[in-house]
Coordinates of C-alpha atoms in Angstrom, one line a residue:
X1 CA 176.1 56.4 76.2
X2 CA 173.0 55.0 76.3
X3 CA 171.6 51.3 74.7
X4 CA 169.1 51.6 71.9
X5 CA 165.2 49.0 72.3
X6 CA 167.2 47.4 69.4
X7 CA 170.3 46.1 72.1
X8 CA 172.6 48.3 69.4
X9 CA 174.4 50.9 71.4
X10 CA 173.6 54.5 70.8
X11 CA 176.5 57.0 71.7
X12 CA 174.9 60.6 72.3
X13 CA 176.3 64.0 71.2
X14 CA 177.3 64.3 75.0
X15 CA 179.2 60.6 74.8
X16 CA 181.1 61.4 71.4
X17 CA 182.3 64.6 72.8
X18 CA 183.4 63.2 76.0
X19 CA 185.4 60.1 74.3
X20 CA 187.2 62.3 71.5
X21 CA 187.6 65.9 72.6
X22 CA 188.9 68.0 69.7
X23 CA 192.8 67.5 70.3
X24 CA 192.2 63.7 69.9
X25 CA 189.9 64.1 66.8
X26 CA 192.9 66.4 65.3
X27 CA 195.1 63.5 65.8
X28 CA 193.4 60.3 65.3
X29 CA 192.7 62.2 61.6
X30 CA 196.3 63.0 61.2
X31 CA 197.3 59.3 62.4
X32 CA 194.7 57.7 59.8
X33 CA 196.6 59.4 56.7
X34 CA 199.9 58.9 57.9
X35 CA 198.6 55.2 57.5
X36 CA 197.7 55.3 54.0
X37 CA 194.3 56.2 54.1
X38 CA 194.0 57.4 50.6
X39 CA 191.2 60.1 50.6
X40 CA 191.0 60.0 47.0
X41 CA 189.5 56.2 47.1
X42 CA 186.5 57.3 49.6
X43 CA 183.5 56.4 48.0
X44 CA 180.9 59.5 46.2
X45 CA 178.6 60.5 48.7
X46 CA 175.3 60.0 47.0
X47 CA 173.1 63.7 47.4
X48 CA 169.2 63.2 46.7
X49 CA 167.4 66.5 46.7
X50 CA 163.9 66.3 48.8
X51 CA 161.4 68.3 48.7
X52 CA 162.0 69.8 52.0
X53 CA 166.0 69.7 51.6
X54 CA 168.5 67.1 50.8
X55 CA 169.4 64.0 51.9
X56 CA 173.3 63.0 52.4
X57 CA 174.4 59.4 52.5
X58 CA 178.4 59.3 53.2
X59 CA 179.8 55.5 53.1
X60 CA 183.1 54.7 54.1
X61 CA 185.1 51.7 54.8
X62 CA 188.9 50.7 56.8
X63 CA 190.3 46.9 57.3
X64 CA 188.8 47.4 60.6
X65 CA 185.4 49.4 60.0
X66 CA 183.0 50.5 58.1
X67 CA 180.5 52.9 58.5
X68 CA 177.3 55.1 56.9
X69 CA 176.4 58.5 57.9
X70 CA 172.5 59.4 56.9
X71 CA 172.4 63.5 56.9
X72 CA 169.5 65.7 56.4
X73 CA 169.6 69.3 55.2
X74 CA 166.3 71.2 56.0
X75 CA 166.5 74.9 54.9
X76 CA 162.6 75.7 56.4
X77 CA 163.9 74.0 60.1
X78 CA 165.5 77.4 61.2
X79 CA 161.6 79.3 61.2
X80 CA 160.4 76.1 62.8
X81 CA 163.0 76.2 65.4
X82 CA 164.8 73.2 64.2
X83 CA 168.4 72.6 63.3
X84 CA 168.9 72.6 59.8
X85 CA 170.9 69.7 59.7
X86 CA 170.4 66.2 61.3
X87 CA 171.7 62.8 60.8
X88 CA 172.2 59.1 62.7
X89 CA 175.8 57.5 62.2
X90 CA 176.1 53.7 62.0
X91 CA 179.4 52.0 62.5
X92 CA 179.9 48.3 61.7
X93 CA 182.8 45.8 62.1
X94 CA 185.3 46.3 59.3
X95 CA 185.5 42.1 58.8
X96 CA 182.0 40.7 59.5
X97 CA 180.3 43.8 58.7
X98 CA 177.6 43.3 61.9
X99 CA 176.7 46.6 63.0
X100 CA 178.9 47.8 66.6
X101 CA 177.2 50.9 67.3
X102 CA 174.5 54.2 66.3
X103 CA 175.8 57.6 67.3
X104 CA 174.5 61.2 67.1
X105 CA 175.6 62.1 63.3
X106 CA 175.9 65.7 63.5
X107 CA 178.1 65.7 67.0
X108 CA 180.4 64.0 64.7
X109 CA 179.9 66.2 62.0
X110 CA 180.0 69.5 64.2
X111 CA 183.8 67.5 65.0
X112 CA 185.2 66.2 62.5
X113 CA 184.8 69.5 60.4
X114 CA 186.8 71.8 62.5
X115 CA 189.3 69.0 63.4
X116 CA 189.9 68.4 59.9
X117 CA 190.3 72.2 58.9
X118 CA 192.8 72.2 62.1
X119 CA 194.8 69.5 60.9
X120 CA 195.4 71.6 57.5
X121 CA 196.3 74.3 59.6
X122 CA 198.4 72.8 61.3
X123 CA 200.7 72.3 58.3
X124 CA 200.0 75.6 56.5
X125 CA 199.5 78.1 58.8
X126 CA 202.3 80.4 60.2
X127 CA 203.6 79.2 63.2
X128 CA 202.7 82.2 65.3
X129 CA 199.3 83.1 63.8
X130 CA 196.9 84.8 66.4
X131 CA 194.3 86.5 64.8
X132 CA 191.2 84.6 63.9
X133 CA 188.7 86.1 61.6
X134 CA 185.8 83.7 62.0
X135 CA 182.8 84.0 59.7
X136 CA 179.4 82.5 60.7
X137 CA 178.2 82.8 63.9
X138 CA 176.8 78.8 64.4
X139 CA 178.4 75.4 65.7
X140 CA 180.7 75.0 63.3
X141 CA 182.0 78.8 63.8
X142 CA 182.5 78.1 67.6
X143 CA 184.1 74.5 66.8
X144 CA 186.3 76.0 64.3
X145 CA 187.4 78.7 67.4
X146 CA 188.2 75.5 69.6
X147 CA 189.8 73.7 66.8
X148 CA 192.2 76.0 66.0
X149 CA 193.3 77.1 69.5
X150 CA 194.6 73.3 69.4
X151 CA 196.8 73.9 66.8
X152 CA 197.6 77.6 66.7
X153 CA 198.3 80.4 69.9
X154 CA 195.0 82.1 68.9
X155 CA 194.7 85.1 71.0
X156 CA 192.0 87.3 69.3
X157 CA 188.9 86.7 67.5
X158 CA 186.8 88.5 64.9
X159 CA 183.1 87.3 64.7
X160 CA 181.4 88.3 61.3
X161 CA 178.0 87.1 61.2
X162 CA 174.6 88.6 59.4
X163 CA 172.4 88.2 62.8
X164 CA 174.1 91.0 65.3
X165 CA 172.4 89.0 68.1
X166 CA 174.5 85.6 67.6
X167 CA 177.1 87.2 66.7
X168 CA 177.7 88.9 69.9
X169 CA 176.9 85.7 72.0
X170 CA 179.5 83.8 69.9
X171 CA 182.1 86.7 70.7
X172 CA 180.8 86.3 74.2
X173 CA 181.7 82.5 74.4
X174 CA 185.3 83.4 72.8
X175 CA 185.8 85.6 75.8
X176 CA 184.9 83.1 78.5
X177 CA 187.7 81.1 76.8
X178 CA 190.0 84.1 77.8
X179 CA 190.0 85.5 74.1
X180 CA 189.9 88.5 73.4
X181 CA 186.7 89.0 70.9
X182 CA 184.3 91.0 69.4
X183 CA 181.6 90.8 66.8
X184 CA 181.1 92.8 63.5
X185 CA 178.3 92.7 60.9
X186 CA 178.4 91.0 58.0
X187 CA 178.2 92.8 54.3
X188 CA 174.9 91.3 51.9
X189 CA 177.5 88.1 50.0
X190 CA 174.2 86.8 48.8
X191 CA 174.2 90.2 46.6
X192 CA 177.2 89.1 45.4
X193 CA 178.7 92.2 46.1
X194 CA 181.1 90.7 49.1
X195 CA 180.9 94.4 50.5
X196 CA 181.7 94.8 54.5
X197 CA 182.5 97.6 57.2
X198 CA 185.9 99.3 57.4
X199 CA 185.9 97.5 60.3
X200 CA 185.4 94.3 58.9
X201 CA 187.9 95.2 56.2
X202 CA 190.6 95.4 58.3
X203 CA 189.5 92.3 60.7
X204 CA 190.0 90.4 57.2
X205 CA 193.4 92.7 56.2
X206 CA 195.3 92.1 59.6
X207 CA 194.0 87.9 60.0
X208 CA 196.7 85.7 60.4
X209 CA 193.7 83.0 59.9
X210 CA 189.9 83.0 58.3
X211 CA 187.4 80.2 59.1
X212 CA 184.7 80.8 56.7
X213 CA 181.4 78.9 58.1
X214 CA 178.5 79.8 56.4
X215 CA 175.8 78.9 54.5
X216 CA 176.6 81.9 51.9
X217 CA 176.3 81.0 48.1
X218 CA 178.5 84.2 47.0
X219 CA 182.1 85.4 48.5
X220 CA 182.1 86.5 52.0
X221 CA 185.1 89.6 51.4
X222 CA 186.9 90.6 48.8
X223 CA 190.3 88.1 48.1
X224 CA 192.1 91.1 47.8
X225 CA 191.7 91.8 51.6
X226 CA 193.4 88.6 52.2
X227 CA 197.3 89.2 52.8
X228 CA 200.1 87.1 51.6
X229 CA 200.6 84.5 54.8
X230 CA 197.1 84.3 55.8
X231 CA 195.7 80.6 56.4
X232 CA 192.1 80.6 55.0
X233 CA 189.4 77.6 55.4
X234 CA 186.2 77.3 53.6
X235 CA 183.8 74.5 55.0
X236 CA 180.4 76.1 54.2
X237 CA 179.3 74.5 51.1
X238 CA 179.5 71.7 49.1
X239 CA 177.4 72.5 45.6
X240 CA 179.3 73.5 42.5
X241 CA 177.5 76.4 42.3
X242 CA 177.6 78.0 45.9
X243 CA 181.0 79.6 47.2
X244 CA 182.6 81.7 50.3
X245 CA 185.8 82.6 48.5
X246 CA 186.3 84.7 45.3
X247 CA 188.4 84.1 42.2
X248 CA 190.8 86.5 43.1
X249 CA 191.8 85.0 46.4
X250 CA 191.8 81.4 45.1
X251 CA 194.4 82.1 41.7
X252 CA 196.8 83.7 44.7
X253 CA 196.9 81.2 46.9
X254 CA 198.3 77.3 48.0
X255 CA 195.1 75.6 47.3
X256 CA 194.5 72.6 49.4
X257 CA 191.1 69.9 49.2
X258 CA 190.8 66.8 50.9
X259 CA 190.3 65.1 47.6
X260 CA 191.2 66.5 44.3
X261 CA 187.6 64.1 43.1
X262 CA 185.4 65.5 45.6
X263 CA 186.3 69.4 45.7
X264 CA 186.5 68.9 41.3
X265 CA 182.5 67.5 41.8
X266 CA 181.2 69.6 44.7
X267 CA 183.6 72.8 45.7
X268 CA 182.4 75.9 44.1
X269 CA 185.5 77.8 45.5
X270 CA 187.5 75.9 43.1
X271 CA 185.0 74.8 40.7
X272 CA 183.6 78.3 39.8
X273 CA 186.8 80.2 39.3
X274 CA 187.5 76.9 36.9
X275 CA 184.6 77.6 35.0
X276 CA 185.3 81.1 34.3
X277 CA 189.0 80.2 33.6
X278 CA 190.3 82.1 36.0
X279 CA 192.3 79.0 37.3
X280 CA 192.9 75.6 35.7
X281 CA 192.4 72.0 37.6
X282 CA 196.1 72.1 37.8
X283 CA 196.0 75.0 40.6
X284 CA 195.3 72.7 43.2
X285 CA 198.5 72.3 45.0
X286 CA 197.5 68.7 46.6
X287 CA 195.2 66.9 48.5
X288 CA 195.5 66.4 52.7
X289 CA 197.1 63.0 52.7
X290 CA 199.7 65.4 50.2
X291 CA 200.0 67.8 53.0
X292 CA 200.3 65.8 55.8
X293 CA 203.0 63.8 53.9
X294 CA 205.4 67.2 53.0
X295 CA 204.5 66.9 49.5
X296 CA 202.9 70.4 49.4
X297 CA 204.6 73.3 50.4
X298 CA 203.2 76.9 51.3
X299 CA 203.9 79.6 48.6
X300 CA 204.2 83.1 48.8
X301 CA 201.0 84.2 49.1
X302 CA 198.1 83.1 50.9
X303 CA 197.1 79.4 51.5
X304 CA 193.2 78.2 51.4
X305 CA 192.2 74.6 52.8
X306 CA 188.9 74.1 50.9
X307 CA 186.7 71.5 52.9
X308 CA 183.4 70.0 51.3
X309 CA 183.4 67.1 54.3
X310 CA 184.4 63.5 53.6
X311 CA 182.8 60.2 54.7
X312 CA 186.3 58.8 55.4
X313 CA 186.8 61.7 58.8
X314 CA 183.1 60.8 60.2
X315 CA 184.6 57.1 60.0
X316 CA 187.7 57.8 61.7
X317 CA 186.2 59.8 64.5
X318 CA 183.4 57.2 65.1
X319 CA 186.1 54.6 65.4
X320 CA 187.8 56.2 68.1
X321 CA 184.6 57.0 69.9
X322 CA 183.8 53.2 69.8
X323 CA 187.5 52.3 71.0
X324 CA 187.4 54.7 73.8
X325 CA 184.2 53.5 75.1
X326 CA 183.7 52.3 78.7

């Protein structure tokens, strides 16, 4: 942690993931809903379109904080060398509202995302699931690889990823984690054709959990692949229109959001296969504060946690880096 010219203290990627590694995100989450943090009242995060991108502003507020996170969205960065996404996090008191602390916005986000899709694993999933099917071969692939492991005995790891190159180094990484890994090519989704290797076929046929992480606007595999049991997570997008799951897998499955408002405004996994009537509003089995509270149960066939990211998990985790400061 190091203190901005303004006096206001800046906690660096390095400093957020020193004070809440990825077990302690998992549970601080879990711990905040269990208190009645309701994630249907988080406020609508307000999405300007730029002409280089987008830019995010995600407000949240607790009795004891409040907090803004300011996220860009470049597309053009990745031929300029740049990440594609960037933001600044700023955390105020919850009473007198005078700002605490600035922190590095997307070493929250590249946290909370996978902690949160591990904390709805943790109450879907089958106890014993082992085989990860990861799609996406970026930060939020390899956080969703760490993530799970915290929840689930994940022994073996599928990377699917359009670039052969990062794919490989990401399987790479798995295996200096002691996992068995490997890395396939991805089929063209933005054809919207979803097709894929045999290989990749039976990755997806034999999972006993998918982490889609993309930045795919059409389904990554068929649904049908997807076997009755499997734990799927979709994090990728957040636009009505852009997707990583098809219709098919959706109608068959225990759909869970975080908020039945946000993934009814911005989650083209449910919001598409709405629109073409293929499932009603009434499909979605409940929202996480439902799942963490027992009032959704798993059915028969496959179960799909749809994330579109909240302002109300950057808040929790940035309140727990602030407490467990030095």
């Amino acid at each position: 942690m190091s203190g901005a010219t303004s006096g206001l203290a800046y906690f660096d990627a390095a400093t957020v993931e020193r004070l809440v590694p990825m077990g302690r995100a998992v549970t601080v989450l879990e711990e905040a809903l269990r208190a009645g943090l309701d994630p249907e009242a988080t406020p609508r995060r307000p999405i300007v379109d730029l002409p280089a991108g987008q830019l995010l502003l995600m407000p949240a507020a607790t009795r004891s904080y409040a907090g803004v996170k300011a996220v860009t969205i470049a597309p053009g960065n990745a031929t300029r060398g740049l990440p594609r996404i960037q933001g600044t996090y700023l955390l105020f008191d919850g009473e007198t509202l005078a700002p605490l602390a600035a922190m590095d916005g997307i070493a929250l986000t590249s946290l909370r995302t996978p902690a949160v899709s591990a904390l709805a694993v943790r109450h879907l999933a089958e106890p014993d699931a082992r085989r990860l099917v990861v799609f996406g071969s970026g930060p939020q692939a390899y956080g969703h690889v760490l993530a799970l492991r915290e929840v689930r005995p994940v022994r073996d790891v599928t990377v699917v990823a359009r670039d052969p190159g990062r794919a490989e180094a990401l399987a790479a990484r798995c295996r200096d984690l002691g996992l068995t890994a490997r890395a396939l090519p991805a089929g063209q989704p933005e054809a919207g054709t979803a097709e894929q290797s045999a290989a990749v076929a039976e990755a997806v046929a034999a999972a006993d959990l998918i982490a889609c992480c993309t930045t795919a606007r059409h389904p990554l595999f068929p649904g049908k692949l997807a076997r009755d049991g499997v734990t799927v997570v979709a994090v990728g997008s957040h636009e009505p229109d852009a997707r990583e799951l098809d219709g098919d897998l959706v109608a068959r499955a225990t759909v869970v959001v975080e908020s039945r408002a946000s993934a009814l405004e911005e989650a083209g996994d449910v919001i598409v296969p709405i629109r073409q009537g293929t499932i009603t509003s009434h499909h979605l089995a409940g929202n996480l504060a439902d799942l963490i509270a027992g009032r959704v149960g798993a059915g028969p066939g496959p179960r799909v946690f749809k994330s579109t990211g909240m302002a109300w998990e950057d808040l929790v985790v940035a309140a727990a880096a602030y407490e467990a400061r030095t």
